């Protein structure tokens, strides 16, 4: 067992999700490397200490530059708001640290390019936390597509629907709601939600050629969480786009935080010549599958309960019929990352993969702004 | 086209459902015989006239004996309360009329035996309106079982759940609620609801050997609809039983009118060695099917939208994806009855088939009363 | 009871659906007027006679102009391919006939304008068969929206997915597949499928301001059904668009005949501030409803089985729990049309309403062709 | 933070599930006590060492009596086959250890009585791992019932369906399949699966008065896993029963390992005067709820995604819309047990609670054997 010393930057929702994954991965997956919770870094010392104590981090730092200087840190996990990703990642690369960066990769494509160059120049292993690829049902979808079960693809559609910002009293900015602040987040639902849909789409269905998009900000002003001031809302509350994939199929994407009744409803569907697939995050342990090769009188959408040992990742968990949850996607990502270190193979998605998603996001935002089709 | 002159006795819910079926069958199914709405018979002349006018019956009668004497009546449809089935059916048989009798066949097995003997002695075509056999999804289930797709059967379970008598103010007796009056109905949910479940079970899974049952009457007194008097409720509000089928499989049945949230939820499920099936009346156009022979990674319950031309009856309706409804089961039964006349083949279920269901009902009621297992 | 003499032009799928509705409406709905199947008109005399005999039309015509000249015809039902709608409708209006026209109204907006002018000049009652408004679950959606239960609307999304043209051997043109021939149909899925989605959307959510669209023809050449020649396919196989509604909400629409596994899957969803709704045609008797006013611990999407007597149209059918099917939407439309005659009120949707849908279709097709946003 | 030193006996499926729970509880729940993985006990030293190393147990024992003698053990977790529960538990009680015992409590009621007496005499905290009570959706069901939202209860039904023993080649006995050996397990599906259904039922709906039951062994002979000999199968493959609850409601229970297509489908439904509930283990993060108080036109079963912070346990996990899985029920049970230690309150279910389930199981097995109703 080789220790892999983790330096975690941030202690929010994602800090918790990643840390939990580091703690559990080796109990369920057989890996040579084992993450060690070496240091937790956050500006607020009290919060850093509280989080470190709860999760068992051995030490804390309040300055990420100090963290990067430490010899006992092998890998840095960047869980800060998006506007800090670039600087930290580039410095970490220079310091020779492996980097596990929360998505989206960057504020925009230009930043992402710099980050890719930095990690490639440094030759450090790097990955981005597009965790939904490793929900077993989604991994199974990938496997079925790769096996050619769908045939030629005609349609891909995905959306990510939430409803938590309908209330105009939700503030913007600060620690809890920086995702509503364009300064910190870069964009609204495009980078936060659509980026997930795009990453999975590129993985399952290949590159996107061009897009026509529409964005909207329904609530125009909100109170700043820290200052209490009414300020204009600068992010996109909703974003949808049509696109052509390189393989000739048509795409349709939508995300919003104003879809009453949907909490985190990421759905995707792929229609191929021979079969179709669909999945949604609210029942993430199921994959819907329609196989046109079935006898015509008994043809129908199958609801596959992805919990059998021969389905991706599930042999490492419980027994058939017993479902896993959201957090397991992170555990799988950690386990796969650890295995990639053993074999020295590049991890996917890495910075370069995530840059492709960034490019689509940028094209989408530009198309929406200019009301024209944009090539990616 | 040969006319088949119908004499309908009764004008309630089932009178409407059957009449609608007579009117539509030949538009959608190619049959030599065509029902003609010759006479409507009911004691109340005004109601008889109103119903006859709305549906196009050519004449009315207020005495069923008078109806039976008419030479221009080929077939009698018995839609009266259950306590009149026997007398009318026997007289109709003597008069040489074909008989289409609403279910359950009779008040009990003894009555049913007499009725069977009468129609067999007279040699008249006869059928009982266990219409659910001819819901396309249920017919498809029968086809799949007959093709051996399920293999050896282990389990059969069915229930019929309603909630309309929870309110203690619902009256009993009279024209609208005779089903709550044991004098008129023979039993409560056993004859009204369970009989449907049993008929389908015998058809799909063969005979039942023995039963252990439980009944309950939750509301002990109700007001009589006609007299306004408080009287004891003599029917069973709920009935459930366990049983052994002759083929070695185990059965579990339940019906009630106290299952809040279920209006007419007839469900059935069959588990075989190789495959399983399930169906419910609230989404009657779908059949759920699990085939263990599917590749293990994509195995799952299929939701079959039974609307394709190669599925039972559906080639005569619309196009794939467009569902039919409840009333169509009656239209199919009429069409099949008309075809049985062409070929002189016995119709199924006829009186003799329905008698088997009656025997199970009687065993169930006796078991519940005596708290012992009963052979059927 | 006042007779309403119908002259039906066409005998295809829609001829059957409409005729069935004329036959049934008065059995279930109390209307002063009653349709009489007076004449069936079709160029092919044999087919006309066969259809007329099966359904009980009193006479046939082989020339629609002859039909229009008959004094015993009150109303003309146009079930021809789309390219004949305009001429017949204008002549029928001139002849003073009421007109019930299959959708889409016309080949394009210009034709539709002429048709509107003609019926308005003639003052004849007119309607277009956008039947899905009268699926009880959709009518209930309209009622809930009108009652203000959804509050401000943020999102509207709809699609209509089929898969019957994936096979490149499906021919084009002729009697059965004229919908694949732009000469006869005007457009592909846009006029055939999306038009339904648009009509419902305009009814439920008001006017559409502008659109950006994308169309595709996946199979570029097909064999002509009559000539056997390989010809270029000129219709759109798939069409999707984004739009702004006048009320500030965002729309997203898609239709295709290449979505493997979907037969006639028309779905719609509306997200409002206070509540959301969704519906699909494969389970047309259900409406999904999410009410944010529910206690937070028991909030969830409700699956409403639209079969109760207090829900639109359902008091005229069976009892709670027993579903109706596709064809009933036409029966409801006939019943409502008959009632509109009693009260001399305009029917909705009439030609003028359907013209609005035509305008959106035209804008969509133009946007897709020119790759720009188009105002409606 | 007070350490709670755990001595785990067994390393199978449940050893893994419990150990995982001990490791995670304090990360997500704020408890004074914190489990410490002190010792793992198993007869096979190699397996004990492997398991201990993977999970971080500080030491191993190969004799449970040695474990009980250790002063550094506060609590013993019994994960052995059922036939060892009694002896270990009684000795552990004598040794003053807290006991966390896997379900079912014992081989039969007599054994269970002895165990209850032992822990009560010793005054040691004790609990039984009926983990499904602490699936958030099930806990929510309990809360809704306790709030009186269902009113008077009429019906309770539950089943637990699996299909893993259909294959007659599955062996019996040994380490992996001791559950198929009556010597080790006491009974088949009754103790393994129905016991879960009964525990939840008693918790949600109160005591059971009497039962009539039926059991079956479909495969009569199997090969012993260790000896390779063909031996008679002595357990019940399937078991179903009807019952009366003390509150006047009717119960219907079924379990089997021969329901093709169901892996671990534990379902329950409760019908009350005012509302109904249902839940199943294959989608354990959802609770179905029907509230008759809803406006009649929008009444329907609600599918509640139990992932909001105000629903049981969920405030300690992720954000709304993100589901948890099977293993979390164990984590919640550990957290609640730790809290019960803080307040010195008895934990539920403890041995005494679990004894009630044992009594029902015994009555069920006796009823099935003797074919008579049995009082509990």
PDB file of C-alpha atoms in Angstrom, chain A residues 127-349:
ATOM      1  CA  UNK A 127      -8.177  15.066 -13.358  1.00  0.00           C
ATOM      2  CA  UNK A 128     -11.422  16.992 -13.199  1.00  0.00           C
ATOM      3  CA  UNK A 129     -14.344  15.946 -11.017  1.00  0.00           C
ATOM      4  CA  UNK A 130     -16.971  15.267 -13.655  1.00  0.00           C
ATOM      5  CA  UNK A 131     -18.227  12.574 -11.346  1.00  0.00           C
ATOM      6  CA  UNK A 132     -21.375  11.520 -13.210  1.00  0.00           C
ATOM      7  CA  UNK A 133     -19.381   9.452 -15.691  1.00  0.00           C
ATOM      8  CA  UNK A 134     -18.866   7.035 -12.836  1.00  0.00           C
ATOM      9  CA  UNK A 135     -22.416   6.539 -11.756  1.00  0.00           C
ATOM     10  CA  UNK A 136     -22.648   2.818 -12.593  1.00  0.00           C
ATOM     11  CA  UNK A 137     -25.708   3.292 -14.810  1.00  0.00           C
ATOM     12  CA  UNK A 138     -23.871   5.949 -16.833  1.00  0.00           C
ATOM     13  CA  UNK A 139     -20.752   3.823 -17.067  1.00  0.00           C
ATOM     14  CA  UNK A 140     -22.967   1.007 -18.280  1.00  0.00           C
ATOM     15  CA  UNK A 141     -24.435   3.321 -20.923  1.00  0.00           C
ATOM     16  CA  UNK A 142     -20.906   4.020 -22.138  1.00  0.00           C
ATOM     17  CA  UNK A 143     -20.177   0.317 -22.288  1.00  0.00           C
ATOM     18  CA  UNK A 144     -23.330  -0.418 -24.287  1.00  0.00           C
ATOM     19  CA  UNK A 145     -22.541   2.351 -26.761  1.00  0.00           C
ATOM     20  CA  UNK A 146     -18.953   1.177 -27.134  1.00  0.00           C
ATOM     21  CA  UNK A 147     -20.183  -2.341 -27.800  1.00  0.00           C
ATOM     22  CA  UNK A 148     -22.148  -0.947 -30.735  1.00  0.00           C
ATOM     23  CA  UNK A 149     -25.526  -1.843 -29.300  1.00  0.00           C
ATOM     24  CA  UNK A 150     -27.089   1.472 -30.296  1.00  0.00           C
ATOM     25  CA  UNK A 151     -25.779   1.623 -33.858  1.00  0.00           C
ATOM     26  CA  UNK A 152     -25.759   4.954 -35.647  1.00  0.00           C
ATOM     27  CA  UNK A 153     -26.847   7.743 -33.295  1.00  0.00           C
ATOM     28  CA  UNK A 154     -29.614  10.144 -34.331  1.00  0.00           C
ATOM     29  CA  UNK A 155     -30.425  12.092 -31.188  1.00  0.00           C
ATOM     30  CA  UNK A 156     -28.885  13.105 -27.893  1.00  0.00           C
ATOM     31  CA  UNK A 157     -30.810  15.132 -25.354  1.00  0.00           C
ATOM     32  CA  UNK A 158     -29.954  16.115 -21.830  1.00  0.00           C
ATOM     33  CA  UNK A 159     -31.095  18.542 -19.230  1.00  0.00           C
ATOM     34  CA  UNK A 160     -30.278  19.502 -15.681  1.00  0.00           C
ATOM     35  CA  UNK A 161     -33.223  20.967 -13.827  1.00  0.00           C
ATOM     36  CA  UNK A 162     -33.316  22.523 -10.386  1.00  0.00           C
ATOM     37  CA  UNK A 163     -35.705  24.884  -8.629  1.00  0.00           C
ATOM     38  CA  UNK A 164     -33.802  26.382  -5.725  1.00  0.00           C
ATOM     39  CA  UNK A 165     -33.460  29.959  -6.975  1.00  0.00           C
ATOM     40  CA  UNK A 166     -37.119  30.633  -7.788  1.00  0.00           C
ATOM     41  CA  UNK A 167     -37.418  32.460  -4.493  1.00  0.00           C
ATOM     42  CA  UNK A 168     -36.199  35.999  -5.178  1.00  0.00           C
ATOM     43  CA  UNK A 169     -34.978  36.213  -1.584  1.00  0.00           C
ATOM     44  CA  UNK A 170     -32.134  33.791  -2.180  1.00  0.00           C
ATOM     45  CA  UNK A 171     -29.001  35.950  -1.874  1.00  0.00           C
ATOM     46  CA  UNK A 172     -26.005  36.036  -4.169  1.00  0.00           C
ATOM     47  CA  UNK A 173     -22.275  35.828  -3.449  1.00  0.00           C
ATOM     48  CA  UNK A 174     -20.500  34.879  -0.237  1.00  0.00           C
ATOM     49  CA  UNK A 175     -19.563  31.390   0.848  1.00  0.00           C
ATOM     50  CA  UNK A 176     -22.868  29.627   0.295  1.00  0.00           C
ATOM     51  CA  UNK A 177     -24.130  31.233  -2.891  1.00  0.00           C
ATOM     52  CA  UNK A 178     -21.030  32.161  -4.861  1.00  0.00           C
ATOM     53  CA  UNK A 179     -22.499  30.064  -7.668  1.00  0.00           C
ATOM     54  CA  UNK A 180     -24.951  32.934  -8.304  1.00  0.00           C
ATOM     55  CA  UNK A 181     -22.099  35.420  -8.652  1.00  0.00           C
ATOM     56  CA  UNK A 182     -20.528  35.637 -12.104  1.00  0.00           C
ATOM     57  CA  UNK A 183     -17.301  37.018 -10.645  1.00  0.00           C
ATOM     58  CA  UNK A 184     -16.728  33.832  -8.706  1.00  0.00           C
ATOM     59  CA  UNK A 185     -18.475  31.302 -10.903  1.00  0.00           C
ATOM     60  CA  UNK A 186     -17.847  32.551 -14.417  1.00  0.00           C
ATOM     61  CA  UNK A 187     -21.368  31.704 -15.483  1.00  0.00           C
ATOM     62  CA  UNK A 188     -24.574  30.437 -13.947  1.00  0.00           C
ATOM     63  CA  UNK A 189     -26.238  27.182 -14.862  1.00  0.00           C
ATOM     64  CA  UNK A 190     -24.025  26.837 -17.936  1.00  0.00           C
ATOM     65  CA  UNK A 191     -20.853  26.122 -16.003  1.00  0.00           C
ATOM     66  CA  UNK A 192     -22.535  24.613 -12.980  1.00  0.00           C
ATOM     67  CA  UNK A 193     -25.095  22.274 -14.528  1.00  0.00           C
ATOM     68  CA  UNK A 194     -24.843  22.189 -18.318  1.00  0.00           C
ATOM     69  CA  UNK A 195     -21.135  21.489 -18.030  1.00  0.00           C
ATOM     70  CA  UNK A 196     -22.019  18.110 -16.495  1.00  0.00           C
ATOM     71  CA  UNK A 197     -24.415  17.356 -19.346  1.00  0.00           C
ATOM     72  CA  UNK A 198     -21.823  18.384 -21.904  1.00  0.00           C
ATOM     73  CA  UNK A 199     -19.019  16.357 -20.358  1.00  0.00           C
ATOM     74  CA  UNK A 200     -21.121  13.198 -20.405  1.00  0.00           C
ATOM     75  CA  UNK A 201     -22.320  13.937 -23.931  1.00  0.00           C
ATOM     76  CA  UNK A 202     -18.806  14.366 -25.308  1.00  0.00           C
ATOM     77  CA  UNK A 203     -17.800  11.147 -23.601  1.00  0.00           C
ATOM     78  CA  UNK A 204     -20.782   9.152 -24.851  1.00  0.00           C
ATOM     79  CA  UNK A 205     -21.419  10.725 -28.223  1.00  0.00           C
ATOM     80  CA  UNK A 206     -18.245  12.539 -29.338  1.00  0.00           C
ATOM     81  CA  UNK A 207     -17.558  16.149 -30.251  1.00  0.00           C
ATOM     82  CA  UNK A 208     -20.009  18.984 -30.827  1.00  0.00           C
ATOM     83  CA  UNK A 209     -19.670  21.042 -34.010  1.00  0.00           C
ATOM     84  CA  UNK A 210     -21.892  24.065 -33.603  1.00  0.00           C
ATOM     85  CA  UNK A 211     -24.593  25.463 -31.339  1.00  0.00           C
ATOM     86  CA  UNK A 212     -27.458  27.918 -31.178  1.00  0.00           C
ATOM     87  CA  UNK A 213     -28.306  28.938 -27.642  1.00  0.00           C
ATOM     88  CA  UNK A 214     -30.600  30.992 -25.436  1.00  0.00           C
ATOM     89  CA  UNK A 215     -30.030  32.172 -21.872  1.00  0.00           C
ATOM     90  CA  UNK A 216     -32.237  34.002 -19.419  1.00  0.00           C
ATOM     91  CA  UNK A 217     -31.940  35.683 -16.040  1.00  0.00           C
ATOM     92  CA  UNK A 218     -35.396  35.584 -14.485  1.00  0.00           C
ATOM     93  CA  UNK A 219     -34.634  37.415 -11.264  1.00  0.00           C
ATOM     94  CA  UNK A 220     -32.739  40.540 -12.236  1.00  0.00           C
ATOM     95  CA  UNK A 221     -31.627  41.740  -8.813  1.00  0.00           C
ATOM     96  CA  UNK A 222     -30.721  39.963  -5.614  1.00  0.00           C
ATOM     97  CA  UNK A 223     -29.241  40.888  -2.249  1.00  0.00           C
ATOM     98  CA  UNK A 224     -25.536  40.197  -1.779  1.00  0.00           C
ATOM     99  CA  UNK A 225     -25.001  37.612   0.978  1.00  0.00           C
ATOM    100  CA  UNK A 226     -22.149  39.524   2.554  1.00  0.00           C
ATOM    101  CA  UNK A 227     -22.928  43.197   1.942  1.00  0.00           C
ATOM    102  CA  UNK A 228     -26.733  43.071   2.057  1.00  0.00           C
ATOM    103  CA  UNK A 229     -26.797  45.342  -1.005  1.00  0.00           C
ATOM    104  CA  UNK A 230     -29.240  44.844  -3.882  1.00  0.00           C
ATOM    105  CA  UNK A 231     -27.126  44.101  -6.933  1.00  0.00           C
ATOM    106  CA  UNK A 232     -27.842  43.057 -10.496  1.00  0.00           C
ATOM    107  CA  UNK A 233     -27.713  39.323 -11.086  1.00  0.00           C
ATOM    108  CA  UNK A 234     -25.068  38.665 -13.709  1.00  0.00           C
ATOM    109  CA  UNK A 235     -25.342  34.925 -14.164  1.00  0.00           C
ATOM    110  CA  UNK A 236     -27.612  32.900 -16.438  1.00  0.00           C
ATOM    111  CA  UNK A 237     -30.562  31.366 -14.561  1.00  0.00           C
ATOM    112  CA  UNK A 238     -31.442  29.174 -17.500  1.00  0.00           C
ATOM    113  CA  UNK A 239     -29.632  28.109 -20.634  1.00  0.00           C
ATOM    114  CA  UNK A 240     -30.661  25.869 -23.507  1.00  0.00           C
ATOM    115  CA  UNK A 241     -29.082  25.044 -26.811  1.00  0.00           C
ATOM    116  CA  UNK A 242     -29.424  23.001 -29.981  1.00  0.00           C
ATOM    117  CA  UNK A 243     -26.374  21.511 -31.625  1.00  0.00           C
ATOM    118  CA  UNK A 244     -24.897  19.207 -34.241  1.00  0.00           C
ATOM    119  CA  UNK A 245     -22.530  16.484 -33.107  1.00  0.00           C
ATOM    120  CA  UNK A 246     -19.623  15.502 -35.317  1.00  0.00           C
ATOM    121  CA  UNK A 247     -21.186  12.083 -35.833  1.00  0.00           C
ATOM    122  CA  UNK A 248     -24.223  13.649 -37.531  1.00  0.00           C
ATOM    123  CA  UNK A 249     -26.589  13.340 -34.603  1.00  0.00           C
ATOM    124  CA  UNK A 250     -28.629  16.219 -33.232  1.00  0.00           C
ATOM    125  CA  UNK A 251     -28.347  17.521 -29.699  1.00  0.00           C
ATOM    126  CA  UNK A 252     -30.697  19.392 -27.420  1.00  0.00           C
ATOM    127  CA  UNK A 253     -29.609  20.610 -23.998  1.00  0.00           C
ATOM    128  CA  UNK A 254     -31.266  22.595 -21.249  1.00  0.00           C
ATOM    129  CA  UNK A 255     -30.500  23.639 -17.738  1.00  0.00           C
ATOM    130  CA  UNK A 256     -32.294  25.865 -15.293  1.00  0.00           C
ATOM    131  CA  UNK A 257     -32.773  26.580 -11.615  1.00  0.00           C
ATOM    132  CA  UNK A 258     -36.440  27.504 -12.201  1.00  0.00           C
ATOM    133  CA  UNK A 259     -38.031  24.143 -12.916  1.00  0.00           C
ATOM    134  CA  UNK A 260     -40.397  23.754  -9.992  1.00  0.00           C
ATOM    135  CA  UNK A 261     -40.439  20.199  -8.684  1.00  0.00           C
ATOM    136  CA  UNK A 262     -36.981  19.176  -9.839  1.00  0.00           C
ATOM    137  CA  UNK A 263     -34.185  19.231  -7.303  1.00  0.00           C
ATOM    138  CA  UNK A 264     -31.208  17.896  -9.227  1.00  0.00           C
ATOM    139  CA  UNK A 265     -32.809  16.252 -12.211  1.00  0.00           C
ATOM    140  CA  UNK A 266     -30.002  15.536 -14.631  1.00  0.00           C
ATOM    141  CA  UNK A 267     -31.491  13.439 -17.424  1.00  0.00           C
ATOM    142  CA  UNK A 268     -29.983  12.143 -20.622  1.00  0.00           C
ATOM    143  CA  UNK A 269     -31.318  10.147 -23.541  1.00  0.00           C
ATOM    144  CA  UNK A 270     -29.641   8.753 -26.636  1.00  0.00           C
ATOM    145  CA  UNK A 271     -31.543   7.392 -29.616  1.00  0.00           C
ATOM    146  CA  UNK A 272     -29.677   5.094 -31.943  1.00  0.00           C
ATOM    147  CA  UNK A 273     -30.673   3.103 -34.958  1.00  0.00           C
ATOM    148  CA  UNK A 274     -30.757  -0.132 -33.000  1.00  0.00           C
ATOM    149  CA  UNK A 275     -31.390   0.881 -29.418  1.00  0.00           C
ATOM    150  CA  UNK A 276     -31.985   3.795 -27.096  1.00  0.00           C
ATOM    151  CA  UNK A 277     -30.888   4.640 -23.575  1.00  0.00           C
ATOM    152  CA  UNK A 278     -32.001   7.055 -20.919  1.00  0.00           C
ATOM    153  CA  UNK A 279     -30.970   7.890 -17.396  1.00  0.00           C
ATOM    154  CA  UNK A 280     -31.746  10.414 -14.699  1.00  0.00           C
ATOM    155  CA  UNK A 281     -30.025  11.469 -11.523  1.00  0.00           C
ATOM    156  CA  UNK A 282     -33.137  11.276  -9.343  1.00  0.00           C
ATOM    157  CA  UNK A 283     -33.080   7.496  -9.768  1.00  0.00           C
ATOM    158  CA  UNK A 284     -29.428   7.186 -10.561  1.00  0.00           C
ATOM    159  CA  UNK A 285     -29.282   3.439  -9.947  1.00  0.00           C
ATOM    160  CA  UNK A 286     -31.472   2.681 -12.947  1.00  0.00           C
ATOM    161  CA  UNK A 287     -30.787   2.710 -16.661  1.00  0.00           C
ATOM    162  CA  UNK A 288     -33.637   2.636 -19.152  1.00  0.00           C
ATOM    163  CA  UNK A 289     -32.876   0.658 -22.281  1.00  0.00           C
ATOM    164  CA  UNK A 290     -34.891  -0.092 -25.406  1.00  0.00           C
ATOM    165  CA  UNK A 291     -33.574  -2.751 -27.735  1.00  0.00           C
ATOM    166  CA  UNK A 292     -35.244  -2.905 -31.141  1.00  0.00           C
ATOM    167  CA  UNK A 293     -33.848  -6.427 -31.586  1.00  0.00           C
ATOM    168  CA  UNK A 294     -36.251  -7.796 -28.990  1.00  0.00           C
ATOM    169  CA  UNK A 295     -39.187  -9.819 -30.319  1.00  0.00           C
ATOM    170  CA  UNK A 296     -41.720  -7.292 -31.482  1.00  0.00           C
ATOM    171  CA  UNK A 297     -44.560  -8.461 -29.227  1.00  0.00           C
ATOM    172  CA  UNK A 298     -42.450  -8.077 -26.086  1.00  0.00           C
ATOM    173  CA  UNK A 299     -40.489  -4.997 -27.022  1.00  0.00           C
ATOM    174  CA  UNK A 300     -40.444  -2.276 -24.414  1.00  0.00           C
ATOM    175  CA  UNK A 301     -38.246   0.024 -22.405  1.00  0.00           C
ATOM    176  CA  UNK A 302     -36.361  -1.999 -19.811  1.00  0.00           C
ATOM    177  CA  UNK A 303     -35.773  -0.512 -16.413  1.00  0.00           C
ATOM    178  CA  UNK A 304     -32.396  -1.929 -15.489  1.00  0.00           C
ATOM    179  CA  UNK A 305     -31.679  -1.903 -11.751  1.00  0.00           C
ATOM    180  CA  UNK A 306     -27.931  -1.407 -11.944  1.00  0.00           C
ATOM    181  CA  UNK A 307     -26.918  -3.359  -8.856  1.00  0.00           C
ATOM    182  CA  UNK A 308     -25.589  -6.644 -10.194  1.00  0.00           C
ATOM    183  CA  UNK A 309     -22.003  -7.745  -9.813  1.00  0.00           C
ATOM    184  CA  UNK A 310     -21.403  -7.830 -13.539  1.00  0.00           C
ATOM    185  CA  UNK A 311     -22.376  -4.199 -13.992  1.00  0.00           C
ATOM    186  CA  UNK A 312     -19.757  -1.444 -13.659  1.00  0.00           C
ATOM    187  CA  UNK A 313     -18.390  -0.994 -10.129  1.00  0.00           C
ATOM    188  CA  UNK A 314     -21.239  -2.953  -8.533  1.00  0.00           C
ATOM    189  CA  UNK A 315     -19.249  -6.105  -7.848  1.00  0.00           C
ATOM    190  CA  UNK A 316     -17.442  -4.069  -5.200  1.00  0.00           C
ATOM    191  CA  UNK A 317     -20.536  -3.112  -3.268  1.00  0.00           C
ATOM    192  CA  UNK A 318     -23.452  -5.115  -1.841  1.00  0.00           C
ATOM    193  CA  UNK A 319     -25.692  -7.699  -3.461  1.00  0.00           C
ATOM    194  CA  UNK A 320     -28.100  -7.444  -6.389  1.00  0.00           C
ATOM    195  CA  UNK A 321     -31.106  -5.259  -5.656  1.00  0.00           C
ATOM    196  CA  UNK A 322     -29.342  -3.034  -3.138  1.00  0.00           C
ATOM    197  CA  UNK A 323     -28.731   0.390  -4.562  1.00  0.00           C
ATOM    198  CA  UNK A 324     -25.915   2.813  -4.007  1.00  0.00           C
ATOM    199  CA  UNK A 325     -26.206   6.606  -4.012  1.00  0.00           C
ATOM    200  CA  UNK A 326     -24.793   9.892  -5.206  1.00  0.00           C
ATOM    201  CA  UNK A 327     -21.580   9.859  -3.212  1.00  0.00           C
ATOM    202  CA  UNK A 328     -20.428   6.607  -4.756  1.00  0.00           C
ATOM    203  CA  UNK A 329     -19.658   8.315  -8.049  1.00  0.00           C
ATOM    204  CA  UNK A 330     -16.850  10.144  -6.249  1.00  0.00           C
ATOM    205  CA  UNK A 331     -15.571   6.976  -4.635  1.00  0.00           C
ATOM    206  CA  UNK A 332     -15.389   5.354  -8.059  1.00  0.00           C
ATOM    207  CA  UNK A 333     -13.542   8.333  -9.440  1.00  0.00           C
ATOM    208  CA  UNK A 334     -10.971   8.146  -6.672  1.00  0.00           C
ATOM    209  CA  UNK A 335     -10.543   4.390  -7.146  1.00  0.00           C
ATOM    210  CA  UNK A 336     -10.067   4.816 -10.891  1.00  0.00           C
ATOM    211  CA  UNK A 337      -7.632   7.651 -10.343  1.00  0.00           C
ATOM    212  CA  UNK A 338      -5.594   5.519  -7.955  1.00  0.00           C
ATOM    213  CA  UNK A 339      -5.538   2.714 -10.504  1.00  0.00           C
ATOM    214  CA  UNK A 340      -4.438   5.100 -13.239  1.00  0.00           C
ATOM    215  CA  UNK A 341      -1.427   5.936 -11.077  1.00  0.00           C
ATOM    216  CA  UNK A 342      -0.515   2.269 -10.847  1.00  0.00           C
ATOM    217  CA  UNK A 343      -0.497   1.865 -14.587  1.00  0.00           C
ATOM    218  CA  UNK A 344       0.733   5.342 -15.369  1.00  0.00           C
ATOM    219  CA  UNK A 345      -2.193   5.722 -17.769  1.00  0.00           C
ATOM    220  CA  UNK A 346      -3.783   9.138 -18.223  1.00  0.00           C
ATOM    221  CA  UNK A 347      -6.985   9.558 -16.276  1.00  0.00           C
ATOM    222  CA  UNK A 348     -10.155  10.544 -18.052  1.00  0.00           C
ATOM    223  CA  UNK A 349     -11.486  13.154 -17.762  1.00  0.00           C
TER     224      UNK A 349
END
